[in-house]
PDB file of C-alpha atoms in Angstrom:
ATOM      1  CA  MET E   7     -12.290  -6.135  -9.917  1.00 86.00           C
ATOM      2  CA  ASN E   8     -13.504  -3.251  -7.808  1.00 92.00           C
ATOM      3  CA  VAL E   9     -16.798  -2.765  -6.020  1.00 96.00           C
ATOM      4  CA  GLY E  10     -19.119  -0.679  -8.185  1.00 96.00           C
ATOM      5  CA  LEU E  11     -21.233   2.237  -7.009  1.00 97.00           C
ATOM      6  CA  VAL E  12     -24.776   3.230  -7.933  1.00 98.00           C
ATOM      7  CA  ILE E  13     -25.879   6.788  -7.210  1.00 97.00           C
ATOM      8  CA  VAL E  14     -29.649   7.122  -6.788  1.00 96.00           C
ATOM      9  CA  SER E  15     -31.056  10.632  -6.766  1.00 94.00           C
ATOM     10  CA  HIS E  16     -34.335  12.360  -7.547  1.00 93.00           C
ATOM     11  CA  SER E  17     -32.369  14.458 -10.037  1.00 94.00           C
ATOM     12  CA  SER E  18     -30.479  13.032 -13.002  1.00 95.00           C
ATOM     13  CA  LYS E  19     -28.105  15.995 -12.826  1.00 95.00           C
ATOM     14  CA  ILE E  20     -27.278  15.328  -9.171  1.00 96.00           C
ATOM     15  CA  ALA E  21     -26.675  11.626  -9.806  1.00 96.00           C
ATOM     16  CA  GLU E  22     -24.455  12.347 -12.805  1.00 96.00           C
ATOM     17  CA  GLY E  23     -22.613  15.111 -10.951  1.00 96.00           C
ATOM     18  CA  VAL E  24     -21.853  12.928  -7.943  1.00 95.00           C
ATOM     19  CA  CYS E  25     -20.521  10.250 -10.283  1.00 96.00           C
ATOM     20  CA  ASP E  26     -18.356  12.815 -12.091  1.00 93.00           C
ATOM     21  CA  LEU E  27     -16.926  14.084  -8.804  1.00 89.00           C
ATOM     22  CA  SER E  28     -16.242  10.631  -7.404  1.00 89.00           C
ATOM     23  CA  ARG E  29     -14.735   9.435 -10.678  1.00 88.00           C
ATOM     24  CA  GLN E  30     -12.000  12.054 -10.292  1.00 81.00           C
ATOM     25  CA  MET E  31     -10.680  10.046  -7.360  1.00 78.00           C
ATOM     26  CA  ALA E  32     -11.473   6.518  -8.429  1.00 85.00           C
ATOM     27  CA  SER E  33     -10.821   5.953 -12.086  1.00 85.00           C
ATOM     28  CA  ASP E  34     -11.047   2.156 -11.803  1.00 91.00           C
ATOM     29  CA  VAL E  35     -14.421   2.128 -10.070  1.00 94.00           C
ATOM     30  CA  GLU E  36     -17.621   1.689 -12.050  1.00 96.00           C
ATOM     31  CA  LEU E  37     -19.922   4.568 -11.075  1.00 97.00           C
ATOM     32  CA  VAL E  38     -23.437   4.428 -12.472  1.00 98.00           C
ATOM     33  CA  PRO E  39     -25.993   7.232 -12.022  1.00 97.00           C
ATOM     34  CA  ALA E  40     -29.663   6.391 -11.546  1.00 96.00           C
ATOM     35  CA  GLY E  41     -31.305   9.777 -11.255  1.00 94.00           C
ATOM     36  CA  GLY E  42     -34.732  11.142 -12.105  1.00 93.00           C
ATOM     37  CA  VAL E  43     -37.557   9.585 -14.073  1.00 91.00           C
ATOM     38  CA  GLU E  44     -38.526  10.068 -17.706  1.00 87.00           C
ATOM     39  CA  ASP E  45     -41.864  11.511 -18.784  1.00 83.00           C
ATOM     40  CA  ALA E  46     -43.914  10.431 -21.806  1.00 82.00           C
ATOM     41  CA  GLU E  47     -41.709  12.527 -24.075  1.00 85.00           C
ATOM     42  CA  GLY E  48     -38.528  10.965 -22.750  1.00 82.00           C
ATOM     43  CA  LYS E  49     -37.493  14.054 -20.804  1.00 85.00           C
ATOM     44  CA  SER E  50     -36.007  13.635 -17.347  1.00 84.00           C
ATOM     45  CA  ARG E  51     -37.953  14.996 -14.413  1.00 89.00           C
ATOM     46  CA  ILE E  52     -37.665  14.794 -10.653  1.00 91.00           C
ATOM     47  CA  GLY E  53     -38.297  11.376  -9.129  1.00 90.00           C
ATOM     48  CA  THR E  54     -36.783   7.932  -8.761  1.00 91.00           C
ATOM     49  CA  SER E  55     -37.159   5.022 -11.111  1.00 93.00           C
ATOM     50  CA  PHE E  56     -37.266   1.332 -10.195  1.00 94.00           C
ATOM     51  CA  GLU E  57     -36.156   0.393 -13.707  1.00 94.00           C
ATOM     52  CA  LYS E  58     -33.210   2.813 -13.664  1.00 95.00           C
ATOM     53  CA  VAL E  59     -31.942   1.579 -10.314  1.00 96.00           C
ATOM     54  CA  LEU E  60     -32.321  -2.054 -11.388  1.00 96.00           C
ATOM     55  CA  ALA E  61     -30.398  -1.437 -14.608  1.00 96.00           C
ATOM     56  CA  ALA E  62     -27.736   0.597 -12.798  1.00 97.00           C
ATOM     57  CA  ILE E  63     -27.051  -2.191 -10.298  1.00 97.00           C
ATOM     58  CA  SER E  64     -26.598  -4.679 -13.126  1.00 95.00           C
ATOM     59  CA  ALA E  65     -24.289  -2.264 -14.960  1.00 96.00           C
ATOM     60  CA  ALA E  66     -22.153  -1.644 -11.846  1.00 96.00           C
ATOM     61  CA  ASP E  67     -21.923  -5.308 -10.857  1.00 95.00           C
ATOM     62  CA  SER E  68     -18.677  -6.818 -12.097  1.00 92.00           C
ATOM     63  CA  GLY E  69     -18.863  -9.602  -9.533  1.00 91.00           C
ATOM     64  CA  ALA E  70     -17.019  -7.771  -6.754  1.00 93.00           C
ATOM     65  CA  GLY E  71     -20.179  -6.229  -5.350  1.00 95.00           C
ATOM     66  CA  VAL E  72     -22.182  -3.037  -5.569  1.00 97.00           C
ATOM     67  CA  VAL E  73     -22.818  -0.273  -3.061  1.00 97.00           C
ATOM     68  CA  VAL E  74     -25.914   1.869  -3.564  1.00 97.00           C
ATOM     69  CA  LEU E  75     -26.081   5.429  -2.254  1.00 96.00           C
ATOM     70  CA  THR E  76     -29.265   7.491  -2.259  1.00 95.00           C
ATOM     71  CA  ASP E  77     -30.468  10.995  -1.523  1.00 91.00           C
ATOM     72  CA  LEU E  78     -33.995  11.611  -0.175  1.00 81.00           C
ATOM     73  CA  GLY E  79     -36.386   9.175   1.495  1.00 78.00           C
ATOM     74  CA  SER E  80     -38.261   7.789  -1.482  1.00 85.00           C
ATOM     75  CA  ALA E  81     -34.961   7.086  -3.202  1.00 90.00           C
ATOM     76  CA  VAL E  82     -34.206   4.762  -0.301  1.00 91.00           C
ATOM     77  CA  MET E  83     -37.601   3.099  -0.744  1.00 90.00           C
ATOM     78  CA  THR E  84     -37.003   2.614  -4.465  1.00 92.00           C
ATOM     79  CA  ALA E  85     -33.576   1.114  -3.827  1.00 93.00           C
ATOM     80  CA  GLU E  86     -34.992  -1.215  -1.181  1.00 93.00           C
ATOM     81  CA  MET E  87     -37.706  -2.381  -3.584  1.00 92.00           C
ATOM     82  CA  VAL E  88     -35.080  -3.191  -6.194  1.00 95.00           C
ATOM     83  CA  LEU E  89     -33.040  -5.156  -3.673  1.00 94.00           C
ATOM     84  CA  GLU E  90     -36.111  -7.225  -2.839  1.00 92.00           C
ATOM     85  CA  PHE E  91     -36.662  -7.920  -6.525  1.00 93.00           C
ATOM     86  CA  ILE E  92     -33.218  -9.086  -7.643  1.00 93.00           C
ATOM     87  CA  ASP E  93     -32.214 -12.715  -7.284  1.00 92.00           C
ATOM     88  CA  ASN E  94     -30.516 -13.973  -4.139  1.00 91.00           C
ATOM     89  CA  ASP E  95     -27.142 -14.475  -5.809  1.00 91.00           C
ATOM     90  CA  GLN E  96     -26.869 -10.841  -6.864  1.00 90.00           C
ATOM     91  CA  ARG E  97     -28.566  -9.593  -3.702  1.00 93.00           C
ATOM     92  CA  GLY E  98     -25.713 -11.078  -1.673  1.00 93.00           C
ATOM     93  CA  ARG E  99     -23.264  -8.744  -3.417  1.00 94.00           C
ATOM     94  CA  VAL E 100     -25.263  -5.517  -3.039  1.00 96.00           C
ATOM     95  CA  ARG E 101     -25.188  -3.158  -0.055  1.00 96.00           C
ATOM     96  CA  LEU E 102     -27.367  -0.108   0.597  1.00 95.00           C
ATOM     97  CA  ALA E 103     -25.385   2.583   2.399  1.00 94.00           C
ATOM     98  CA  ARG E 104     -26.968   4.898   4.976  1.00 91.00           C
ATOM     99  CA  ALA E 105     -24.732   7.795   4.137  1.00 90.00           C
ATOM    100  CA  ALA E 106     -24.717  11.422   3.046  1.00 89.00           C
ATOM    101  CA  LEU E 107     -24.828  11.269  -0.739  1.00 93.00           C
ATOM    102  CA  VAL E 108     -21.881  13.418  -1.789  1.00 91.00           C
ATOM    103  CA  GLU E 109     -19.529  12.772   1.110  1.00 88.00           C
ATOM    104  CA  GLY E 110     -20.464   9.122   1.198  1.00 90.00           C
ATOM    105  CA  ALA E 111     -19.994   8.624  -2.524  1.00 93.00           C
ATOM    106  CA  VAL E 112     -16.551  10.223  -2.486  1.00 89.00           C
ATOM    107  CA  ALA E 113     -15.451   8.156   0.500  1.00 87.00           C
ATOM    108  CA  ALA E 114     -16.911   4.992  -0.994  1.00 91.00           C
ATOM    109  CA  ALA E 115     -15.225   5.581  -4.331  1.00 91.00           C
ATOM    110  CA  VAL E 116     -11.833   6.110  -2.706  1.00 86.00           C
ATOM    111  CA  GLU E 117     -12.279   2.959  -0.633  1.00 87.00           C
ATOM    112  CA  ALA E 118     -13.435   0.931  -3.629  1.00 91.00           C
ATOM    113  CA  GLN E 119     -10.439   2.130  -5.624  1.00 87.00           C
ATOM    114  CA  THR E 120      -8.182   0.379  -3.100  1.00 85.00           C
ATOM    115  CA  GLY E 121      -9.846  -2.960  -3.837  1.00 88.00           C
ATOM    116  CA  ALA E 122     -11.835  -3.066  -0.601  1.00 91.00           C
ATOM    117  CA  ASP E 123     -14.861  -5.350  -0.403  1.00 94.00           C
ATOM    118  CA  ALA E 124     -18.468  -4.153  -0.320  1.00 95.00           C
ATOM    119  CA  ASP E 125     -18.738  -4.117   3.472  1.00 95.00           C
ATOM    120  CA  GLN E 126     -15.591  -2.014   3.782  1.00 92.00           C
ATOM    121  CA  VAL E 127     -16.863   0.386   1.121  1.00 93.00           C
ATOM    122  CA  VAL E 128     -20.154   0.793   2.983  1.00 94.00           C
ATOM    123  CA  ARG E 129     -18.360   1.518   6.240  1.00 90.00           C
ATOM    124  CA  ALA E 130     -16.259   4.201   4.561  1.00 87.00           C
ATOM    125  CA  ALA E 131     -19.368   5.798   3.071  1.00 89.00           C
ATOM    126  CA  GLU E 132     -21.321   5.789   6.306  1.00 88.00           C
ATOM    127  CA  ALA E 133     -18.421   7.302   8.263  1.00 81.00           C
ATOM    128  CA  ALA E 134     -17.800  10.202   5.913  1.00 78.00           C
ATOM    129  CA  VAL E 135     -19.636  13.117   7.436  1.00 67.00           C
ATOM    130  CA  VAL E 136     -16.896  15.412   8.679  1.00 55.00           C
ATOM    131  CA  ALA E 137     -19.092  18.119  10.123  1.00 46.00           C
ATOM    132  CA  LEU E 138     -21.124  15.905  12.434  1.00 45.00           C
ATOM    133  CA  ASP E 139     -18.709  13.675  14.278  1.00 52.00           C
ATOM    134  CA  PRO E 140     -15.038  13.633  13.255  1.00 52.00           C
ATOM    135  CA  VAL E 141     -14.204  10.762  15.605  1.00 52.00           C
ATOM    136  CA  ALA E 142     -16.746   8.594  13.800  1.00 49.00           C
ATOM    137  CA  LEU E 143     -14.697   8.951  10.615  1.00 47.00           C
ATOM    138  CA  GLU E 144     -12.028   6.604  11.851  1.00 49.00           C
ATOM    139  CA  PRO E 145     -10.434   4.676  10.187  1.00 46.00           C
ATOM    140  CA  PHE E 146     -11.193   6.758   7.077  1.00 47.00           C
ATOM    141  CA  VAL E 147      -9.556   9.611   8.974  1.00 51.00           C
ATOM    142  CA  SER E 148      -6.670   8.861  11.313  1.00 54.00           C
ATOM    143  CA  HIS E 149      -7.216   9.154  15.026  1.00 54.00           C
ATOM    144  CA  ALA E 150      -4.751  12.038  15.148  1.00 55.00           C
ATOM    145  CA  ALA E 151      -6.949  14.061  12.821  1.00 55.00           C
ATOM    146  CA  ALA E 152     -10.250  12.965  14.298  1.00 54.00           C
ATOM    147  CA  ALA E 153      -9.262  13.698  17.891  1.00 57.00           C
ATOM    148  CA  PRO E 154      -6.328  16.118  17.980  1.00 50.00           C
ATOM    149  CA  GLY E 155      -4.344  15.894  21.194  1.00 51.00           C
ATOM    150  CA  ASP E 156      -5.799  12.546  22.177  1.00 54.00           C
ATOM    151  CA  VAL E 157      -3.124   9.878  22.463  1.00 45.00           C
ATOM    152  CA  GLN E 158      -4.691   6.579  21.439  1.00 45.00           C
ATOM    153  CA  ALA E 159      -3.579   3.476  23.289  1.00 42.00           C
ATOM    154  CA  GLY E 160      -1.578   1.159  21.087  1.00 40.00           C
ATOM    155  CA  SER E 161      -1.065   3.734  18.358  1.00 43.00           C
ATOM    156  CA  ALA E 162       2.183   3.791  16.452  1.00 46.00           C
ATOM    157  CA  VAL E 163       4.969   5.808  18.004  1.00 43.00           C
ATOM    158  CA  THR E 164       6.501   8.345  15.665  1.00 52.00           C
ATOM    159  CA  GLU E 165      10.259   8.475  15.311  1.00 58.00           C
ATOM    160  CA  GLY E 166      12.597  11.454  15.173  1.00 68.00           C
ATOM    161  CA  GLU E 167      11.883  15.083  14.556  1.00 80.00           C
ATOM    162  CA  PRO E 168       9.069  16.031  12.161  1.00 88.00           C
ATOM    163  CA  VAL E 169      10.068  16.840   8.600  1.00 92.00           C
ATOM    164  CA  GLU E 170       8.348  19.808   6.985  1.00 93.00           C
ATOM    165  CA  GLY E 171       8.024  21.484   3.642  1.00 93.00           C
ATOM    166  CA  SER E 172       6.049  24.326   2.034  1.00 94.00           C
ATOM    167  CA  TRP E 173       5.209  24.937  -1.591  1.00 94.00           C
ATOM    168  CA  GLU E 174       3.031  27.312  -3.566  1.00 93.00           C
ATOM    169  CA  LEU E 175       0.295  25.585  -5.530  1.00 92.00           C
ATOM    170  CA  PRO E 176       0.906  26.289  -9.227  1.00 91.00           C
ATOM    171  CA  ASN E 177      -1.936  24.405 -10.872  1.00 85.00           C
ATOM    172  CA  PRO E 178      -5.014  26.439 -11.899  1.00 80.00           C
ATOM    173  CA  MET E 179      -7.531  24.380  -9.925  1.00 79.00           C
ATOM    174  CA  GLY E 180      -5.473  24.211  -6.744  1.00 82.00           C
ATOM    175  CA  LEU E 181      -5.989  21.274  -4.388  1.00 85.00           C
ATOM    176  CA  HIS E 182      -9.244  20.054  -5.892  1.00 78.00           C
ATOM    177  CA  ALA E 183     -10.660  16.543  -5.822  1.00 74.00           C
ATOM    178  CA  ARG E 184      -8.196  14.709  -8.066  1.00 77.00           C
ATOM    179  CA  PRO E 185      -4.944  15.980  -6.517  1.00 84.00           C
ATOM    180  CA  ALA E 186      -6.426  15.600  -3.037  1.00 84.00           C
ATOM    181  CA  ALA E 187      -7.131  11.956  -3.810  1.00 81.00           C
ATOM    182  CA  THR E 188      -3.635  11.529  -5.246  1.00 84.00           C
ATOM    183  CA  LEU E 189      -2.053  12.877  -2.084  1.00 89.00           C
ATOM    184  CA  ALA E 190      -4.272  10.852   0.220  1.00 86.00           C
ATOM    185  CA  ARG E 191      -3.530   7.612  -1.608  1.00 83.00           C
ATOM    186  CA  MET E 192       0.214   8.262  -1.627  1.00 89.00           C
ATOM    187  CA  MET E 193       0.330   9.105   2.066  1.00 90.00           C
ATOM    188  CA  SER E 194      -1.815   6.111   2.997  1.00 85.00           C
ATOM    189  CA  GLU E 195       0.886   3.830   1.631  1.00 86.00           C
ATOM    190  CA  LEU E 196       3.595   5.286   3.883  1.00 90.00           C
ATOM    191  CA  ASP E 197       4.506   4.591   7.483  1.00 90.00           C
ATOM    192  CA  ALA E 198       4.204   8.191   8.651  1.00 92.00           C
ATOM    193  CA  GLU E 199       1.792  10.602  10.263  1.00 92.00           C
ATOM    194  CA  VAL E 200       1.402  13.383   7.732  1.00 93.00           C
ATOM    195  CA  SER E 201      -0.547  16.613   7.953  1.00 93.00           C
ATOM    196  CA  VAL E 202      -1.205  19.242   5.312  1.00 92.00           C
ATOM    197  CA  ASN E 203      -2.094  22.689   6.589  1.00 90.00           C
ATOM    198  CA  GLY E 204      -3.123  21.098   9.866  1.00 87.00           C
ATOM    199  CA  VAL E 205      -5.351  18.284   8.576  1.00 87.00           C
ATOM    200  CA  ASP E 206      -4.713  14.592   8.027  1.00 88.00           C
ATOM    201  CA  ALA E 207      -3.055  14.152   4.631  1.00 90.00           C
ATOM    202  CA  LYS E 208      -4.534  10.642   4.346  1.00 86.00           C
ATOM    203  CA  SER E 209      -8.086  11.982   4.249  1.00 82.00           C
ATOM    204  CA  VAL E 210      -9.448  13.126   0.892  1.00 78.00           C
ATOM    205  CA  MET E 211     -12.342  14.873   2.559  1.00 73.00           C
ATOM    206  CA  LEU E 212     -10.184  16.888   4.920  1.00 79.00           C
ATOM    207  CA  LEU E 213      -7.728  17.857   2.169  1.00 83.00           C
ATOM    208  CA  MET E 214     -10.595  19.087   0.001  1.00 77.00           C
ATOM    209  CA  SER E 215     -12.052  20.997   2.926  1.00 73.00           C
ATOM    210  CA  LEU E 216      -8.940  23.218   2.965  1.00 80.00           C
ATOM    211  CA  GLY E 217     -10.066  24.922  -0.229  1.00 77.00           C
ATOM    212  CA  LEU E 218      -6.484  25.675  -1.270  1.00 85.00           C
ATOM    213  CA  GLY E 219      -6.533  27.451  -4.610  1.00 85.00           C
ATOM    214  CA  GLN E 220      -3.832  28.410  -7.076  1.00 86.00           C
ATOM    215  CA  GLY E 221      -1.078  30.463  -5.448  1.00 89.00           C
ATOM    216  CA  LYS E 222      -1.891  29.329  -1.921  1.00 90.00           C
ATOM    217  CA  VAL E 223       0.840  27.767   0.194  1.00 93.00           C
ATOM    218  CA  LEU E 224       0.597  24.092   1.053  1.00 94.00           C
ATOM    219  CA  THR E 225       2.565  23.244   4.186  1.00 93.00           C
ATOM    220  CA  ALA E 226       3.197  19.609   5.064  1.00 94.00           C
ATOM    221  CA  SER E 227       4.585  18.064   8.221  1.00 94.00           C
ATOM    222  CA  ALA E 228       5.492  14.393   8.595  1.00 94.00           C
ATOM    223  CA  ALA E 229       6.784  12.181  11.387  1.00 93.00           C
ATOM    224  CA  GLY E 230       7.708   8.522  11.444  1.00 91.00           C
ATOM    225  CA  PRO E 231       9.926   6.132   9.479  1.00 92.00           C
ATOM    226  CA  ASP E 232       8.737   7.374   6.070  1.00 92.00           C
ATOM    227  CA  ALA E 233       8.555  11.059   6.993  1.00 93.00           C
ATOM    228  CA  GLN E 234      11.200  12.260   4.562  1.00 94.00           C
ATOM    229  CA  LYS E 235       9.732  10.146   1.760  1.00 94.00           C
ATOM    230  CA  ALA E 236       6.321  11.656   2.420  1.00 95.00           C
ATOM    231  CA  ILE E 237       7.636  15.198   2.215  1.00 95.00           C
ATOM    232  CA  ASP E 238       9.611  14.412  -0.934  1.00 95.00           C
ATOM    233  CA  GLN E 239       6.544  12.927  -2.633  1.00 95.00           C
ATOM    234  CA  ILE E 240       4.300  15.830  -1.673  1.00 95.00           C
ATOM    235  CA  GLY E 241       6.895  18.329  -2.882  1.00 94.00           C
ATOM    236  CA  SER E 242       7.261  16.535  -6.202  1.00 94.00           C
ATOM    237  CA  GLU E 243       3.506  16.436  -6.797  1.00 93.00           C
ATOM    238  CA  VAL E 244       2.886  20.048  -5.814  1.00 93.00           C
ATOM    239  CA  THR E 245       5.742  21.519  -7.832  1.00 92.00           C
ATOM    240  CA  SER E 246       4.632  19.570 -10.901  1.00 90.00           C
ATOM    241  CA  GLY E 247       1.070  20.809 -10.455  1.00 88.00           C
ATOM    242  CA  PHE E 248      -0.102  17.227  -9.957  1.00 86.00           C
ATOM    243  CA  GLY E 249       0.554  16.622 -13.636  1.00 82.00           C
ATOM    244  CA  GLU E 250      -1.970  19.257 -14.705  1.00 78.00           C
ATOM    245  CA  LEU E 251       0.452  21.947 -15.898  1.00 74.00           C
ATOM    246  CA  ALA E 252       1.628  20.034 -18.967  1.00 61.00           C
ATOM    247  CA  ALA E 253      -1.996  19.432 -19.944  1.00 50.00           C
ATOM    248  CA  GLY E 254      -2.588  23.162 -19.891  1.00 45.00           C
TER     249      GLY E 254
END
């Protein structure tokens, strides 16, 4: 079981869109939108709904826990009201994240996909604001990426010369959310410091921030015991278009 996510927004389209984006990177995570309110004719309009949030938490709760992410202030108030209403047993499994909605949801989804518990998912969500304070992203982003040039005490010592490789991106969508998540997950499982075009290859957010489109060159550098394996895996994924070429 994975921790589920509930996306609370004043707009149903925003909530659904954030779920769609996050789902690209976390196919095993239950993502439930709770956006907008319905008028007398059943049409969605701007606002937040107690009933929608309550139902979404129940739908996302598989027993592993639920993390709720919100957009504007009254969405937070609505979520807090729901948390006060639900029974103590379920309340113990639900966390309300204080995080940027899009960045936080993506980070939370990636963390939940790994099987992390609700507290770990919340921490990932609340750390995922690249533009404000990169150092605060650790451990979601490695220390090497968060603070370039800063040698952290006790950090792993890399072995041997770096291994590098460059490939042209063949897939039509380039390094978008799904392949970025694929790369980040693969690199996170290896004992190596890996960078792609200068950013930490274990960070979905930083890989997506590169904006590498079709035809652009992806250059990877790896150091450490699994350096060659990292480069081989990246090369295999890039040259195959991350499995998207066969699908057309």
